Coordinates of C-alpha atoms and ligand atoms in Angstrom, one line a residue:
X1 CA 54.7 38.7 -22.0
X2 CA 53.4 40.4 -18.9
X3 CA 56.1 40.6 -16.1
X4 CA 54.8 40.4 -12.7
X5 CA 57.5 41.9 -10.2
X6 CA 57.8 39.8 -7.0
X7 CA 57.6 42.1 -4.2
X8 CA 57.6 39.1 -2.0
X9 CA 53.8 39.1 -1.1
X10 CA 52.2 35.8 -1.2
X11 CA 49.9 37.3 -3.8
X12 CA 52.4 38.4 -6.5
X13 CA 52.2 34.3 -7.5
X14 CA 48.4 35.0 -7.9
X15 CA 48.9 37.7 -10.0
X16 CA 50.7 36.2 -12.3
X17 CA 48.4 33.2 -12.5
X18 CA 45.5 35.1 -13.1
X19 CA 47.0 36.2 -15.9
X20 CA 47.5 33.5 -17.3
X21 CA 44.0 32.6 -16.5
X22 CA 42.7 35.7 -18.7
X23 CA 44.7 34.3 -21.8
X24 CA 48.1 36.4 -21.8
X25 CA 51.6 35.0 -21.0
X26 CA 53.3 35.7 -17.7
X27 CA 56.6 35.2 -15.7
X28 CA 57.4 36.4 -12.4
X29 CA 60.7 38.7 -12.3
X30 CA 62.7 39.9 -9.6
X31 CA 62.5 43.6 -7.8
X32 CA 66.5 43.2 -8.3
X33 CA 66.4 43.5 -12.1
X34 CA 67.7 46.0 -14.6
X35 CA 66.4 48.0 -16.9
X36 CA 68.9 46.6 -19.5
X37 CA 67.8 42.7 -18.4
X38 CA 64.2 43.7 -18.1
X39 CA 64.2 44.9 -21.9
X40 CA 66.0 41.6 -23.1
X41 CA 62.8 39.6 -21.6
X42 CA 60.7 42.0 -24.0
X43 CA 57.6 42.1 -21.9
X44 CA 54.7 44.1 -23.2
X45 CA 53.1 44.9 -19.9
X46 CA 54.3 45.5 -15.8
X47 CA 52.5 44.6 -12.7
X48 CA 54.1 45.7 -9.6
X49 CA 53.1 43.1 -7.0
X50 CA 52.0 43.6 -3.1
X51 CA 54.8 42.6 -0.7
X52 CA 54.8 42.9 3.5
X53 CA 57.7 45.5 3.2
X54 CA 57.0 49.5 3.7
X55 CA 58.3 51.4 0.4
X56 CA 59.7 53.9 2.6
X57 CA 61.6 51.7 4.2
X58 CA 65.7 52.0 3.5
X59 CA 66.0 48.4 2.9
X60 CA 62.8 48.1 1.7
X61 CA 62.7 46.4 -2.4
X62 CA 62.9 48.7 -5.1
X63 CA 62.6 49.1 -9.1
X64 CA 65.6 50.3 -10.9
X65 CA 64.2 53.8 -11.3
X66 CA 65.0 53.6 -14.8
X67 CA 62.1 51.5 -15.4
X68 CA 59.3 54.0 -15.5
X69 CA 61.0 55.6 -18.3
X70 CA 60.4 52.6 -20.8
X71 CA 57.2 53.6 -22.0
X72 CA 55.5 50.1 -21.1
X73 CA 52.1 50.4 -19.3
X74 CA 52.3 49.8 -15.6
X75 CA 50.2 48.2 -12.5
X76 CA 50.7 48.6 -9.2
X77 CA 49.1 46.8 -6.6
X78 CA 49.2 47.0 -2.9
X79 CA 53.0 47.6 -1.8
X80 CA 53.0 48.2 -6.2
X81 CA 51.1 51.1 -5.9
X82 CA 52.8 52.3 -3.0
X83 CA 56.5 51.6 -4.6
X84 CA 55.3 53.3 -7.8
X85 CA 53.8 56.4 -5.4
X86 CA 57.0 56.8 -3.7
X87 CA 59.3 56.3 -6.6
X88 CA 57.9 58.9 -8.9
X89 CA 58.0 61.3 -5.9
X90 CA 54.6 60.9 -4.7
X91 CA 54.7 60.5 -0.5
X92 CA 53.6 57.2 1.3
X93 CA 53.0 56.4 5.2
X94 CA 52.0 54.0 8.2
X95 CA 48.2 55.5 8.5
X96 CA 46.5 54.8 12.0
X97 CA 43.7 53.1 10.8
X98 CA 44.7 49.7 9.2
X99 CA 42.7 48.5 6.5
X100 CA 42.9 44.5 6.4
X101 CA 39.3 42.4 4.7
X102 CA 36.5 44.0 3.0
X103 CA 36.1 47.3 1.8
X104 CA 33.9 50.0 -0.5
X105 CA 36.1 51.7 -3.2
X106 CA 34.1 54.8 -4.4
X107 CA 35.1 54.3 -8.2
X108 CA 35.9 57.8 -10.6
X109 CA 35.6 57.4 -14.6
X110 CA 39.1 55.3 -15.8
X111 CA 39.8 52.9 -18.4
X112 CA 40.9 50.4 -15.5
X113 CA 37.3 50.5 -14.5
X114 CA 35.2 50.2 -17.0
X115 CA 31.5 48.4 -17.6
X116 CA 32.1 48.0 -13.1
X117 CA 29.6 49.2 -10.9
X118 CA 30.1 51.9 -8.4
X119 CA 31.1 51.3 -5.6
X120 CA 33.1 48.1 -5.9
X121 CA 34.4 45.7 -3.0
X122 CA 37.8 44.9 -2.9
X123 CA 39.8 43.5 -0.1
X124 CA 42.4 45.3 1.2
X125 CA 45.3 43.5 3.5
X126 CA 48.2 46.6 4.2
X127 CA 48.6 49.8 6.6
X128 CA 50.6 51.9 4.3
X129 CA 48.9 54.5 2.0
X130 CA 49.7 56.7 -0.5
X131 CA 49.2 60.0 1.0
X132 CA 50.5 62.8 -1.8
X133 CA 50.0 61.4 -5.0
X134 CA 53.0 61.5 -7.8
X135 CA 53.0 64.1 -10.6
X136 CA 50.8 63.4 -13.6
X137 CA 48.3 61.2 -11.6
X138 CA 45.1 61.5 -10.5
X139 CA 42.7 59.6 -8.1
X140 CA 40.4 57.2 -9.7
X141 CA 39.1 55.2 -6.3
X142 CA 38.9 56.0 -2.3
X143 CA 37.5 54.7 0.0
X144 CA 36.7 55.6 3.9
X145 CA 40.1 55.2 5.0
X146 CA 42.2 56.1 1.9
X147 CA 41.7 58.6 0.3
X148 CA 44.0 57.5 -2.7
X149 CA 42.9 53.3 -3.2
X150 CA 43.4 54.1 -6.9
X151 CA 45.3 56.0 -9.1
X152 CA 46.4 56.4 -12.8
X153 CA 48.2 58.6 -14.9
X154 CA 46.7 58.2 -18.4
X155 CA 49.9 59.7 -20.5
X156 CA 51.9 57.2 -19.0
X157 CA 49.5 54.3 -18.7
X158 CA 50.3 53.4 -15.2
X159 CA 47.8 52.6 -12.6
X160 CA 47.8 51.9 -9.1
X161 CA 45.4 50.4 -7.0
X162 CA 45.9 49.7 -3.1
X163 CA 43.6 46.7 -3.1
X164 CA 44.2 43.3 -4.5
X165 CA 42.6 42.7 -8.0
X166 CA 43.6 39.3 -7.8
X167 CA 42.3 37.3 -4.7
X168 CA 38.8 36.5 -4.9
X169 CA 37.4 38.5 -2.7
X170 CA 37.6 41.2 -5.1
X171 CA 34.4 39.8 -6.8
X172 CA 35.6 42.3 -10.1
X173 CA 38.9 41.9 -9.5
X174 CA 39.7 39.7 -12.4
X175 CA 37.0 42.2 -14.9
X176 CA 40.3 45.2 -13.4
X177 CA 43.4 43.1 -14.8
X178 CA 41.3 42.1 -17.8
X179 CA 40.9 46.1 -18.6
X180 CA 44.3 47.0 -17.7
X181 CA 45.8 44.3 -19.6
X182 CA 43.7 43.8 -22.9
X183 CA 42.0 47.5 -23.0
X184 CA 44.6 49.5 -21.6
X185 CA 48.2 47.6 -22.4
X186 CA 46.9 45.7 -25.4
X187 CA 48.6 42.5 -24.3
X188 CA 48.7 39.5 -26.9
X189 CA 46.3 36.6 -25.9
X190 CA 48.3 33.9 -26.5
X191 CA 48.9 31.5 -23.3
X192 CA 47.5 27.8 -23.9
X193 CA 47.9 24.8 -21.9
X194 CA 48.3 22.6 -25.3
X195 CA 51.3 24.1 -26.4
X196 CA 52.6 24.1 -22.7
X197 CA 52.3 20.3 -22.5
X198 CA 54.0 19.8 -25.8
X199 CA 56.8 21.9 -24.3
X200 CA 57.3 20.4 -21.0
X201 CA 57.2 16.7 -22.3
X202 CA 60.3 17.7 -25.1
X203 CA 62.0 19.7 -22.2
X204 CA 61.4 16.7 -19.9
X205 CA 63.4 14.3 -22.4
X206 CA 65.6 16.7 -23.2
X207 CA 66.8 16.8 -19.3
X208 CA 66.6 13.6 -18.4
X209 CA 67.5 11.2 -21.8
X210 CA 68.1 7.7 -21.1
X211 CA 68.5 8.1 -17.3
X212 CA 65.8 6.8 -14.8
X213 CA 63.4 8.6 -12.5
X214 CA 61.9 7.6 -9.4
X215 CA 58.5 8.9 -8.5
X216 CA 56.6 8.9 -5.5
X217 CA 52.7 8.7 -6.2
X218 CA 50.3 9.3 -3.9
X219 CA 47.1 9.2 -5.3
X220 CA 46.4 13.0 -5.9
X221 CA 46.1 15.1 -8.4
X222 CA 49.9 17.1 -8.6
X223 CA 51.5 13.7 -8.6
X224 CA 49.1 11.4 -10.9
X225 CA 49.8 14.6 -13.2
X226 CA 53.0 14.7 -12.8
X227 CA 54.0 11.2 -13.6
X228 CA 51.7 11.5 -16.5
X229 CA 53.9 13.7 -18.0
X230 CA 56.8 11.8 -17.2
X231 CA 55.3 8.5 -18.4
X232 CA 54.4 10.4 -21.8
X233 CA 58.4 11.8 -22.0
X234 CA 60.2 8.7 -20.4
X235 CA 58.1 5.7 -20.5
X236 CA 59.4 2.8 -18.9
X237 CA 62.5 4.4 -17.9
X238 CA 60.0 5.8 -14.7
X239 CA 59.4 4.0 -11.6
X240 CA 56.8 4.6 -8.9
X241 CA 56.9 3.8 -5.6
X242 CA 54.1 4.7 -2.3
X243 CA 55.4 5.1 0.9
X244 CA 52.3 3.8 3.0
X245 CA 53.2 6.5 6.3
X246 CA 50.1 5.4 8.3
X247 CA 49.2 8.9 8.1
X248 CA 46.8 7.7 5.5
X249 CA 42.6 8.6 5.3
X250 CA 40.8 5.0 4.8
X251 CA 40.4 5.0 1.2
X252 CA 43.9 6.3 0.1
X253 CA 45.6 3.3 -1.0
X254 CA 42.1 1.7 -2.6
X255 CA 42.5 5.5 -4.6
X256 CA 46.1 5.0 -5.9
X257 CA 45.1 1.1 -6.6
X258 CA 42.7 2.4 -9.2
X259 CA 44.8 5.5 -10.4
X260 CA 47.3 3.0 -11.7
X261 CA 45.1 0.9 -13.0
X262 CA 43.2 3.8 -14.9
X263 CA 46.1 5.4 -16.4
X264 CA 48.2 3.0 -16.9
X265 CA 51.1 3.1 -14.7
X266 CA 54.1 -0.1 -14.6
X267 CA 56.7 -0.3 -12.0
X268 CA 54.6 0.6 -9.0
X269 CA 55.8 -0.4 -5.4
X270 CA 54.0 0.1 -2.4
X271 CA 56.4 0.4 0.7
X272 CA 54.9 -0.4 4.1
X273 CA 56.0 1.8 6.6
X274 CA 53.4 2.8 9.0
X275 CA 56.0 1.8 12.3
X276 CA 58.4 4.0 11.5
X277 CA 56.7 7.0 11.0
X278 CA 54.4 6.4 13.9
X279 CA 57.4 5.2 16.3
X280 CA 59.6 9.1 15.1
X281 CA 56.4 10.9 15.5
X282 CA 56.4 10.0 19.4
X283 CA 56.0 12.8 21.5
X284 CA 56.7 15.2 19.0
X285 CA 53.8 18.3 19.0
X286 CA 55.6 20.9 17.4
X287 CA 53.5 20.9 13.7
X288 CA 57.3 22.5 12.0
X289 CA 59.0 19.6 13.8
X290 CA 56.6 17.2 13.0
X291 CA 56.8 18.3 9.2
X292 CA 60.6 18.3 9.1
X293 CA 60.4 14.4 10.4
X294 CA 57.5 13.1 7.8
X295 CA 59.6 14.6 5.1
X296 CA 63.1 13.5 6.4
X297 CA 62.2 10.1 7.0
X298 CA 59.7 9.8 3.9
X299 CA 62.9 10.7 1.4
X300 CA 65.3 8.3 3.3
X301 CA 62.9 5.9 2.2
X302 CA 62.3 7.1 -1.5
X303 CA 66.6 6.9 -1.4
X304 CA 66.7 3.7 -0.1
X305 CA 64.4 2.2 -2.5
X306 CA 66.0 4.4 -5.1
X307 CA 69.0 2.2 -4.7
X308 CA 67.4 -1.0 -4.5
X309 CA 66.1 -0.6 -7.9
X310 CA 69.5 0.7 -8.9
X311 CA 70.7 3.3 -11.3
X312 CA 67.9 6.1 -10.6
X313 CA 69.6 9.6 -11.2
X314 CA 66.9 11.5 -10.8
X315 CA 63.5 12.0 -8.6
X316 CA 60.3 13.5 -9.8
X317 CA 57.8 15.7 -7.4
X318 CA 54.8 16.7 -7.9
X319 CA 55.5 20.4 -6.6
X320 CA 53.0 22.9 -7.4
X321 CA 53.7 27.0 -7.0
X322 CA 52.2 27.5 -4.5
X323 CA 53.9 24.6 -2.5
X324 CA 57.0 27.1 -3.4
X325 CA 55.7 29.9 -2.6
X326 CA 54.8 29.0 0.8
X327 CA 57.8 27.7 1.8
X328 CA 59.4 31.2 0.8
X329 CA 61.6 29.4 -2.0
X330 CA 60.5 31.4 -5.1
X331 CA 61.3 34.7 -3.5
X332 CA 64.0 36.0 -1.8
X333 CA 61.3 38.8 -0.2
X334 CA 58.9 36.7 1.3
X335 CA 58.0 35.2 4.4
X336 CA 58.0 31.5 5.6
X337 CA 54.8 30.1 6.2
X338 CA 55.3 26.5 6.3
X339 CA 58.1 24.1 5.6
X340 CA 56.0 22.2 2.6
X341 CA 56.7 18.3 2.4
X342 CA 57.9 18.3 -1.3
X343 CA 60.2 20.9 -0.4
X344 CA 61.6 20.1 2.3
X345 CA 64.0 18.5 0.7
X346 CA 66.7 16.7 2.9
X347 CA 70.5 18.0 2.6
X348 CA 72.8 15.7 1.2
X349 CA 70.1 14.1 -1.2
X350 CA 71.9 12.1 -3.6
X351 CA 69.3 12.2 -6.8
X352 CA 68.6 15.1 -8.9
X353 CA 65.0 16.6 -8.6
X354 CA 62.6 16.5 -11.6
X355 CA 59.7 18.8 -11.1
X356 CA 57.6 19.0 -13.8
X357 CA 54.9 21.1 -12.5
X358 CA 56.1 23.9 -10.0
X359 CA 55.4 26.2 -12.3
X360 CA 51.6 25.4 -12.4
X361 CA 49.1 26.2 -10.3
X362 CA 46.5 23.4 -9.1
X363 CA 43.8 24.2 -11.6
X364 CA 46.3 24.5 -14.5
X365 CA 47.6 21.0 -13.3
X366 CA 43.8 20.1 -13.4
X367 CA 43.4 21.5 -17.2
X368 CA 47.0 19.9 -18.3
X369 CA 45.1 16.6 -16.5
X370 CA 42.4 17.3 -19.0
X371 CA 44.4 17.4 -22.0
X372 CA 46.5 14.2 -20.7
X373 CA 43.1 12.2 -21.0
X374 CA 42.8 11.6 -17.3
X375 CA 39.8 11.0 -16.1
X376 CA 37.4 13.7 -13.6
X377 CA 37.1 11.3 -10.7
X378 CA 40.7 11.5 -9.7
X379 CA 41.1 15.3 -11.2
X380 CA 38.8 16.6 -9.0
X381 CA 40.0 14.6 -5.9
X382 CA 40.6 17.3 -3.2
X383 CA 44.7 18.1 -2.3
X384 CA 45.9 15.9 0.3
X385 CA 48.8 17.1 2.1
X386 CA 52.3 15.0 1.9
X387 CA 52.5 14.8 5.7
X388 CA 48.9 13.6 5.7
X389 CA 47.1 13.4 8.6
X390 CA 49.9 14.1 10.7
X391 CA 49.0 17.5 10.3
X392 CA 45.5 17.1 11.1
X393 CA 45.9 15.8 13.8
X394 CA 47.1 18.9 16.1
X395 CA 49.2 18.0 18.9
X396 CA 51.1 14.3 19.4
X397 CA 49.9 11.9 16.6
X398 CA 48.8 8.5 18.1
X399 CA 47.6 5.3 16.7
X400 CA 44.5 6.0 18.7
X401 CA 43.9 9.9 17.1
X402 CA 44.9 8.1 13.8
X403 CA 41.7 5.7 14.3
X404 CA 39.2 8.4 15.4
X405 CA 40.2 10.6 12.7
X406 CA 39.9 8.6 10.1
X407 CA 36.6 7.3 10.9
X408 CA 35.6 11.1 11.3
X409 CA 37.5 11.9 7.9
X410 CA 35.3 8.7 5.7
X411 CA 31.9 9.9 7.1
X412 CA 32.4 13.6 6.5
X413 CA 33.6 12.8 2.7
X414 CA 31.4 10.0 1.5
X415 CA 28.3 12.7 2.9
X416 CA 29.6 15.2 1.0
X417 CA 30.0 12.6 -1.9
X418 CA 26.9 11.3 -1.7
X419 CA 25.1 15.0 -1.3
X420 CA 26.6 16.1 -4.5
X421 CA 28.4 18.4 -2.5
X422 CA 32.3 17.0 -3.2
X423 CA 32.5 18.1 -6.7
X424 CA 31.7 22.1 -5.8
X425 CA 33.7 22.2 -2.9
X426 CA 37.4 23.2 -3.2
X427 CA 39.1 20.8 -0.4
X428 CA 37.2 19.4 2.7
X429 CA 39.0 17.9 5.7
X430 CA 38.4 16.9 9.5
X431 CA 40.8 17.6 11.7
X432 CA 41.4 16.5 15.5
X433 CA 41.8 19.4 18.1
X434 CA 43.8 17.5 21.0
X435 CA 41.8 18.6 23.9
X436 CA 38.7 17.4 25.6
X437 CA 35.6 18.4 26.6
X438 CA 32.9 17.4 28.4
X439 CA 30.0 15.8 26.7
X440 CA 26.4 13.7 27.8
X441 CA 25.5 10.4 25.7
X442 CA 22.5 8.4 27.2
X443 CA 22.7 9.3 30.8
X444 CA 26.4 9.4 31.7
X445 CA 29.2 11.9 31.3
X446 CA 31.1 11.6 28.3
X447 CA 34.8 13.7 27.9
X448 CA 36.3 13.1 24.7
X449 CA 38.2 15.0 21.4
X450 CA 36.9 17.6 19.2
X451 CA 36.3 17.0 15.7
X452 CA 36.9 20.1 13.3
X453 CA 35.6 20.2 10.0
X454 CA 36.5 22.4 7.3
X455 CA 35.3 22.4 3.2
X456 CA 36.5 25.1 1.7
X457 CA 35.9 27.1 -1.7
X458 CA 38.8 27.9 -3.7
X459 CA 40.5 27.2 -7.2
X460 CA 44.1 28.6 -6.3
X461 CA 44.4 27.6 -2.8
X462 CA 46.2 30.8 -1.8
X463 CA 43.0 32.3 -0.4
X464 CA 39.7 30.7 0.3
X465 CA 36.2 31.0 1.7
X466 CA 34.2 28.8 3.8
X467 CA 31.7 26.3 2.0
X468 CA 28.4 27.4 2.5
X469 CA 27.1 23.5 3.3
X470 CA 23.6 23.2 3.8
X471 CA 22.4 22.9 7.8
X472 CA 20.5 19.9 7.7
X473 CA 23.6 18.2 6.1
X474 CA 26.1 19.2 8.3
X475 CA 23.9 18.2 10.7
X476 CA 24.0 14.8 9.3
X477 CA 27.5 14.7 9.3
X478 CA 27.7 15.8 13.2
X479 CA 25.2 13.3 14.2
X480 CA 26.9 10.1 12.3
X481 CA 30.0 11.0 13.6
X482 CA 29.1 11.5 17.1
X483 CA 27.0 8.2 17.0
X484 CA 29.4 6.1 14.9
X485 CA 32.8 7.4 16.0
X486 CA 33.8 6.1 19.8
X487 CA 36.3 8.9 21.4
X488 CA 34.5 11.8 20.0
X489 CA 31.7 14.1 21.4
X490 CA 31.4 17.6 20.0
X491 CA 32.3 18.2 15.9
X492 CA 32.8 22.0 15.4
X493 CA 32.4 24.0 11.6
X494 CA 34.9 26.2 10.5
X495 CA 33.8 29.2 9.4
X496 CA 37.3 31.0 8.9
X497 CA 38.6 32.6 5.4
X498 CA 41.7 32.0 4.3
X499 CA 43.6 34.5 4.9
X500 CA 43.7 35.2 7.6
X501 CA 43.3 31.3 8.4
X502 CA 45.3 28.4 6.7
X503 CA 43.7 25.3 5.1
X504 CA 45.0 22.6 7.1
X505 CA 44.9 23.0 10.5
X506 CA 48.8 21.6 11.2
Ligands
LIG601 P1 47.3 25.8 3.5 O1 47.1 25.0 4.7 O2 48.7 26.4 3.4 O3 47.2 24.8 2.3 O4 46.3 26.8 3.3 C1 47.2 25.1 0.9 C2 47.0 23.9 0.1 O5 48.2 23.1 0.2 C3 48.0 21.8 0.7 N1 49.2 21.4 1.5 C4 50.1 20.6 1.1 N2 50.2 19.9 -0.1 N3 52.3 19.0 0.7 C5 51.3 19.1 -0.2 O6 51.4 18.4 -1.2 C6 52.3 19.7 1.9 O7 53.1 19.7 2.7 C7 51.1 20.5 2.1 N4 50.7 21.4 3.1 C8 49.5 21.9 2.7 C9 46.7 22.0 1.5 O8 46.1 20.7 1.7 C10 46.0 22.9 0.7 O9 45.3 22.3 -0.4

């Protein structure tokens, strides 16, 4: 097992998902642990993760020193290298010149490195450095502004790199772990998604019995998936309901129609409720409040149905990790980004929560979709966010921006459907910016919204580049909209990463 310490960094999830990836089992642990509890978990291998904290700083997360003294093979990335610096008396501090994006790293001969070119681009996102390096260690990779970007003492097996191996913009970064884990710590290849569906359906019946669960579908991928596995452990004792929030693109309930139909589903409701969410949503432009009112009202009415059909104990989620991670509930270190829908959960809520996939990331739900026999056209259906369009649509949600945004929404996806560009794209969305601007159609003035488009491509969702879409298509896609969609005059591209930009817009 390779334990992945949680430093609190949005990335240490990543880490431990790209192990996985590579073949090799991995759990996250917390900074807080002992040595004595660490050795109980028996892991073979240690990666230090990055965090926003300075290592220097008194309050700052720490290992139990007595870690380094266990004679298993260590890597530190980021805030991990800069812990590991500091805590084997090496020296750390705030340089002047931050490094944050792209970067050369000026590689020297090391195991962690091997069959990589020189020099290698990695993308760096911290101001600390290691400045004095520990004793035993040696540099192995610098760069213009850090002298020590990577470090290993080979006695000891531990490595450090300031960089992160693990987002994709390190092009080799995945080639690093690979080295480190299977050259340098010989870890055991044993991870596969098979024997973690067998697992989770027995562990599914084993919580829940005879007792009934209520799940919410919504058409996409986490929770067709997710009631999968629930319909395989449970079977009739489930019960599905869709809260129709008005928030909804064009074709999403046509989608869930034929997801139920495909796989199989029984005891489907569909609950109208597109006043009620429109009539709370009033006024309301803050995107955390707006959030906090989709997800209170949308579980009032999961309860209230809950108790119509009577006897439910428990609710099942589709919660992903990362939907965790972002709302800062797997780590006690890290900071909030965003209050996520299936999260939020209201206080007070009377049913137990079944999730059976938060410890999966979206293209390990996709492969466990694979193995549950469900078919590509609804696995490879971009995420839709719970709150739906009422975070796309930035500002006061209206029935008006509903109808403008939707139209936008069906022209740019059925292009990018019918261009073959849907499939290699990791999520595409429009979004409507709540300002105007001044326009000229025919021969008169026009001053209407902004459409925003964004495709995006990504596998973990946690970072993510713009889609490269061909001109003439997006050109397409402008035109159509600006001729077909009355109340809009100007479509923008987004051409921002994530980070330092989000997916949705919010
Ligand atoms: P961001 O905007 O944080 O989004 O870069 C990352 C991924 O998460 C999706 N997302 C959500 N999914 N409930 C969900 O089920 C939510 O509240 C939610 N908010 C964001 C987003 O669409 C992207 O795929």
């Amino acid at each position: 097992m390779v334990a992945v310490f949680d430093f609190g960094g949005q990335y240490a999830h990543l880490i431990a998902r790209r192990v996985r990836e590579l073949g090799a089992k991995s759990e996250l642990v917390s900074p807080d642990i002992s040595k004595k509890d660490l050795k109980k978990l028996s892991p073979q291998v240690l990666i230090l993760s990055g965090g926003p904290a300075s290592a220097y700083d008194k309050n700052a997360p720490k290992l139990d020193k007595q870690i380094y003294t266990l004679g298993i093979p260590i890597l530190g990335i980021c805030y991990g290298h800069q812990l590991m610096a500091y805590q084997l008396d090496g020296k750390v501090s705030s340089h002047s010149r931050k490094q944050f994006g792209k970067e050369f790293l000026k590689i020297e001969k090391s195991p962690l490195f091997e069959g990589l070119k020189n020099p290698q681009i990695v993308w760096f996102s911290h101001g600390d450095q290691v400045e004095k390096l520990p004793d035993g260690f040696e540099i192995i990779g610098s760069t213009k502004s850090a002298k020590i970007a990577a470090m290993q003492n080979l006695k000891k097996n531990f490595y450090g790199i300031q960089f992160h191996a693990e987002v994709s913009h390190t092009p080799d970064g995945q080639k690093i772990l690979s080295n480190f884990l299977f050259k340098i710590a010989k870890a055991k290849k044993d991870w596969n998604l098979k024997k973690v569906r067998e697992n989770l359906v027995k562990s599914l019946q084993q919580s829940i019995g005879t007792q009934k669960v209520l799940m919410a579908l919504s058409g996409g991928v986490d929770s067709t998936v997710a009631a999968t596995l629930l319909k395989e452990a449970i079977g009739s004792n489930l019960h599905l309901v869709f809260i129709d929030s008005g928030l909804l693109r064009k074709y999403d309930i046509a989608d869930l129609r034929n997801v139920v139909k495909t796989v199989g589903f029984k005891n489907l409701k569909i609950v109208n409720a597109q006043g009620i969410f429109l009539n709370s949503l009033k006024g309301v432009i803050d995107p955390e409040e707006k959030r906090k009112i989709i997800a209170k009202l949308y579980f009032s009415l999961l309860e209230e149905h809950a108790k119509k059909i009577g006897n439910i104990q428990f609710l099942g989620q589709g919660t992903i990790y990362p939907d965790r991670i972002e709302s800062a509930q797997t780590s006690k270190h890290a900071d909030k980004i965003k209050s996520h829908h299936n999260v939020t959960l209201p206080k007070g809520l009377k049913l137990k929560i079944v999730e059976p996939l938060s410890d999966f990331y979206k293209d390990e739900v996709r492969l466990l979709g694979k193995i549950l026999k469900i078919p590509d056209q609804f696995l490879n259906r971009h995420p839709f966010p719970g709150p739906g369009l009422g975070i796309r649509i930035l500002g006061e949600v209206t029935e008006e921006r509903l109808n403008i945004l939707r139209e936008a929404d069906e022209i740019f996806i059925s292009e990018l459907k019918s261009s073959g560009i849907y499939n290699k794209v990791g999520q595409s969305l429009a979004a409507l910016l709540p300002i105007k601007s001044v326009g000229v159609m025919g021969d008169s003035r026009t001053y209407s919204y902004i459409i925003a488009l964004r495709s995006v491509d990504t596998t973990d969702f946690m970072t993510a580049d713009w889609s490269k879409i061909p001109h003439e298509i997006l050109e397409k896609i402008s035109s159509r909209i600006i001729n077909e969609v009355r109340g809009v005059n100007r479509v923008l591209y987004d051409i921002t990463q994530k980070p330092p930009a989000t997916i949705e817009y919010e």
